[in-house]
Amino acid sequence: MSNECIFCKMIKGEMQANIVYEDDLIIAIEDINPQAPVHLLLIPKKHIPTTMDIQKEDSDILSDIFESAKHLAKEKKIDESGFRIVLNCNEGAGQSVFHIHFHLLGGRRMTWPPG
């Protein structure tokens, strides 16, 4: 974990976060600037700065992210209407916190292309 990373601080309990789900590998929190009625961030407990830093041994984390997203989509009742999972990599793509996190968005009509 990084001492300066805001998500690492949330994971360690050093910073307030509205955690809606937690298991051994990840936490899920409500986004502080929601872009949809449901906007959660699924964050690995392991500090991985960007998509480019993911290693083969992180496959269990990635699998857990998607299994948890499925569970949360059902819980938030967006599983049937549809939802989007977004992962940004680096500043040009909109990544502002350099600890990978997946946005789970739903509860409104999504347009294409995004951004």
Coordinates of C-alpha atoms in Angstrom, one line a residue:
M1 CA 0.0 0.0 0.0
S2 CA 1.1 3.5 -0.6
N3 CA 1.3 6.0 2.3
E4 CA 0.1 8.9 0.1
C5 CA -2.7 7.1 -1.8
I6 CA -6.2 8.2 -0.8
F7 CA -7.7 4.8 -1.6
C8 CA -5.0 3.0 0.5
K9 CA -5.9 5.4 3.4
M10 CA -9.6 4.4 3.0
I11 CA -8.7 0.7 2.9
K12 CA -6.6 1.1 6.1
G13 CA -9.4 3.1 7.8
E14 CA -7.3 6.2 8.0
M15 CA -9.8 8.2 5.9
Q16 CA -13.6 8.3 5.9
A17 CA -15.4 6.4 3.1
N18 CA -18.9 5.1 2.6
I19 CA -18.0 1.4 2.1
V20 CA -20.9 -0.5 0.7
Y21 CA -19.1 -3.8 0.2
E22 CA -15.9 -5.4 1.4
D23 CA -14.2 -8.8 1.1
D24 CA -10.6 -10.0 1.4
L25 CA -9.5 -8.5 -1.9
I26 CA -11.6 -5.4 -2.6
I27 CA -13.8 -2.6 -1.2
A28 CA -16.6 -0.9 -2.9
I29 CA -17.5 2.7 -2.0
E30 CA -20.0 5.3 -3.2
D31 CA -18.4 7.8 -5.6
I32 CA -18.3 11.3 -4.1
N33 CA -19.2 12.9 -7.4
P34 CA -21.7 10.4 -8.9
Q35 CA -22.4 10.5 -12.6
A36 CA -25.4 8.2 -12.4
P37 CA -28.0 7.3 -9.7
V38 CA -25.8 4.3 -8.9
H39 CA -22.1 5.1 -9.0
L40 CA -19.8 2.8 -7.0
L41 CA -16.0 2.4 -7.1
L42 CA -14.6 -1.1 -6.8
I43 CA -11.1 -0.8 -5.5
P44 CA -8.5 -3.6 -5.0
K45 CA -6.9 -3.6 -1.5
K46 CA -3.6 -4.2 -3.2
H47 CA -2.1 -0.9 -4.5
I48 CA -1.9 -1.2 -8.3
P49 CA -1.3 2.3 -9.8
T50 CA -2.6 1.8 -13.3
T51 CA -3.9 -0.8 -15.7
M52 CA -0.3 -1.0 -17.0
D53 CA 0.8 -2.3 -13.6
I54 CA -1.5 -5.3 -13.4
Q55 CA 0.4 -8.5 -13.2
K56 CA -0.7 -12.1 -14.0
E57 CA -0.8 -12.9 -10.3
D58 CA -3.5 -10.2 -9.9
S59 CA -6.0 -12.3 -11.8
D60 CA -7.8 -13.3 -8.6
I61 CA -8.4 -9.6 -7.8
L62 CA -9.8 -8.9 -11.3
S63 CA -12.1 -11.9 -11.1
D64 CA -13.3 -10.7 -7.7
I65 CA -14.0 -7.2 -9.1
F66 CA -16.3 -8.6 -11.7
E67 CA -18.0 -11.1 -9.4
S68 CA -18.6 -8.3 -6.9
A69 CA -19.8 -5.9 -9.6
K70 CA -22.4 -8.6 -10.6
H71 CA -23.5 -8.9 -6.9
L72 CA -23.7 -5.2 -6.4
A73 CA -25.6 -4.7 -9.7
K74 CA -28.3 -7.1 -8.4
E75 CA -28.3 -5.5 -5.0
K76 CA -28.8 -2.0 -6.5
K77 CA -31.4 -3.4 -8.9
I78 CA -29.5 -2.3 -12.1
D79 CA -28.8 -5.8 -13.3
E80 CA -31.7 -6.1 -15.6
S81 CA -31.9 -2.5 -16.8
G82 CA -28.2 -2.4 -17.6
F83 CA -25.0 -1.0 -16.2
R84 CA -21.5 0.1 -17.2
I85 CA -18.1 -0.8 -15.8
V86 CA -15.4 1.7 -16.5
L87 CA -11.6 1.5 -15.9
N88 CA -9.5 4.6 -16.8
C89 CA -5.8 4.3 -17.4
N90 CA -3.6 7.4 -16.9
E91 CA -4.5 11.1 -17.0
G92 CA -5.5 11.4 -20.6
A93 CA -8.2 8.8 -20.0
G94 CA -9.5 10.5 -16.9
Q95 CA -7.7 8.6 -14.2
S96 CA -7.2 11.0 -11.2
V97 CA -6.3 8.6 -8.4
F98 CA -3.4 6.3 -9.3
H99 CA -4.7 3.2 -7.6
I100 CA -6.8 1.2 -10.1
H101 CA -10.6 1.4 -9.5
F102 CA -13.6 0.3 -11.5
H103 CA -16.6 2.5 -11.8
L104 CA -19.9 0.7 -11.6
L105 CA -22.6 3.0 -13.1
G106 CA -26.3 2.4 -13.6
G107 CA -29.8 3.7 -13.0
R108 CA -29.9 5.9 -16.1
R109 CA -29.6 5.5 -19.9
M110 CA -26.0 5.3 -21.0
T111 CA -24.9 6.9 -24.2
W112 CA -22.2 5.9 -26.7
P113 CA -19.5 6.9 -27.2
P114 CA -18.6 7.9 -23.7
G115 CA -16.5 11.0 -22.9

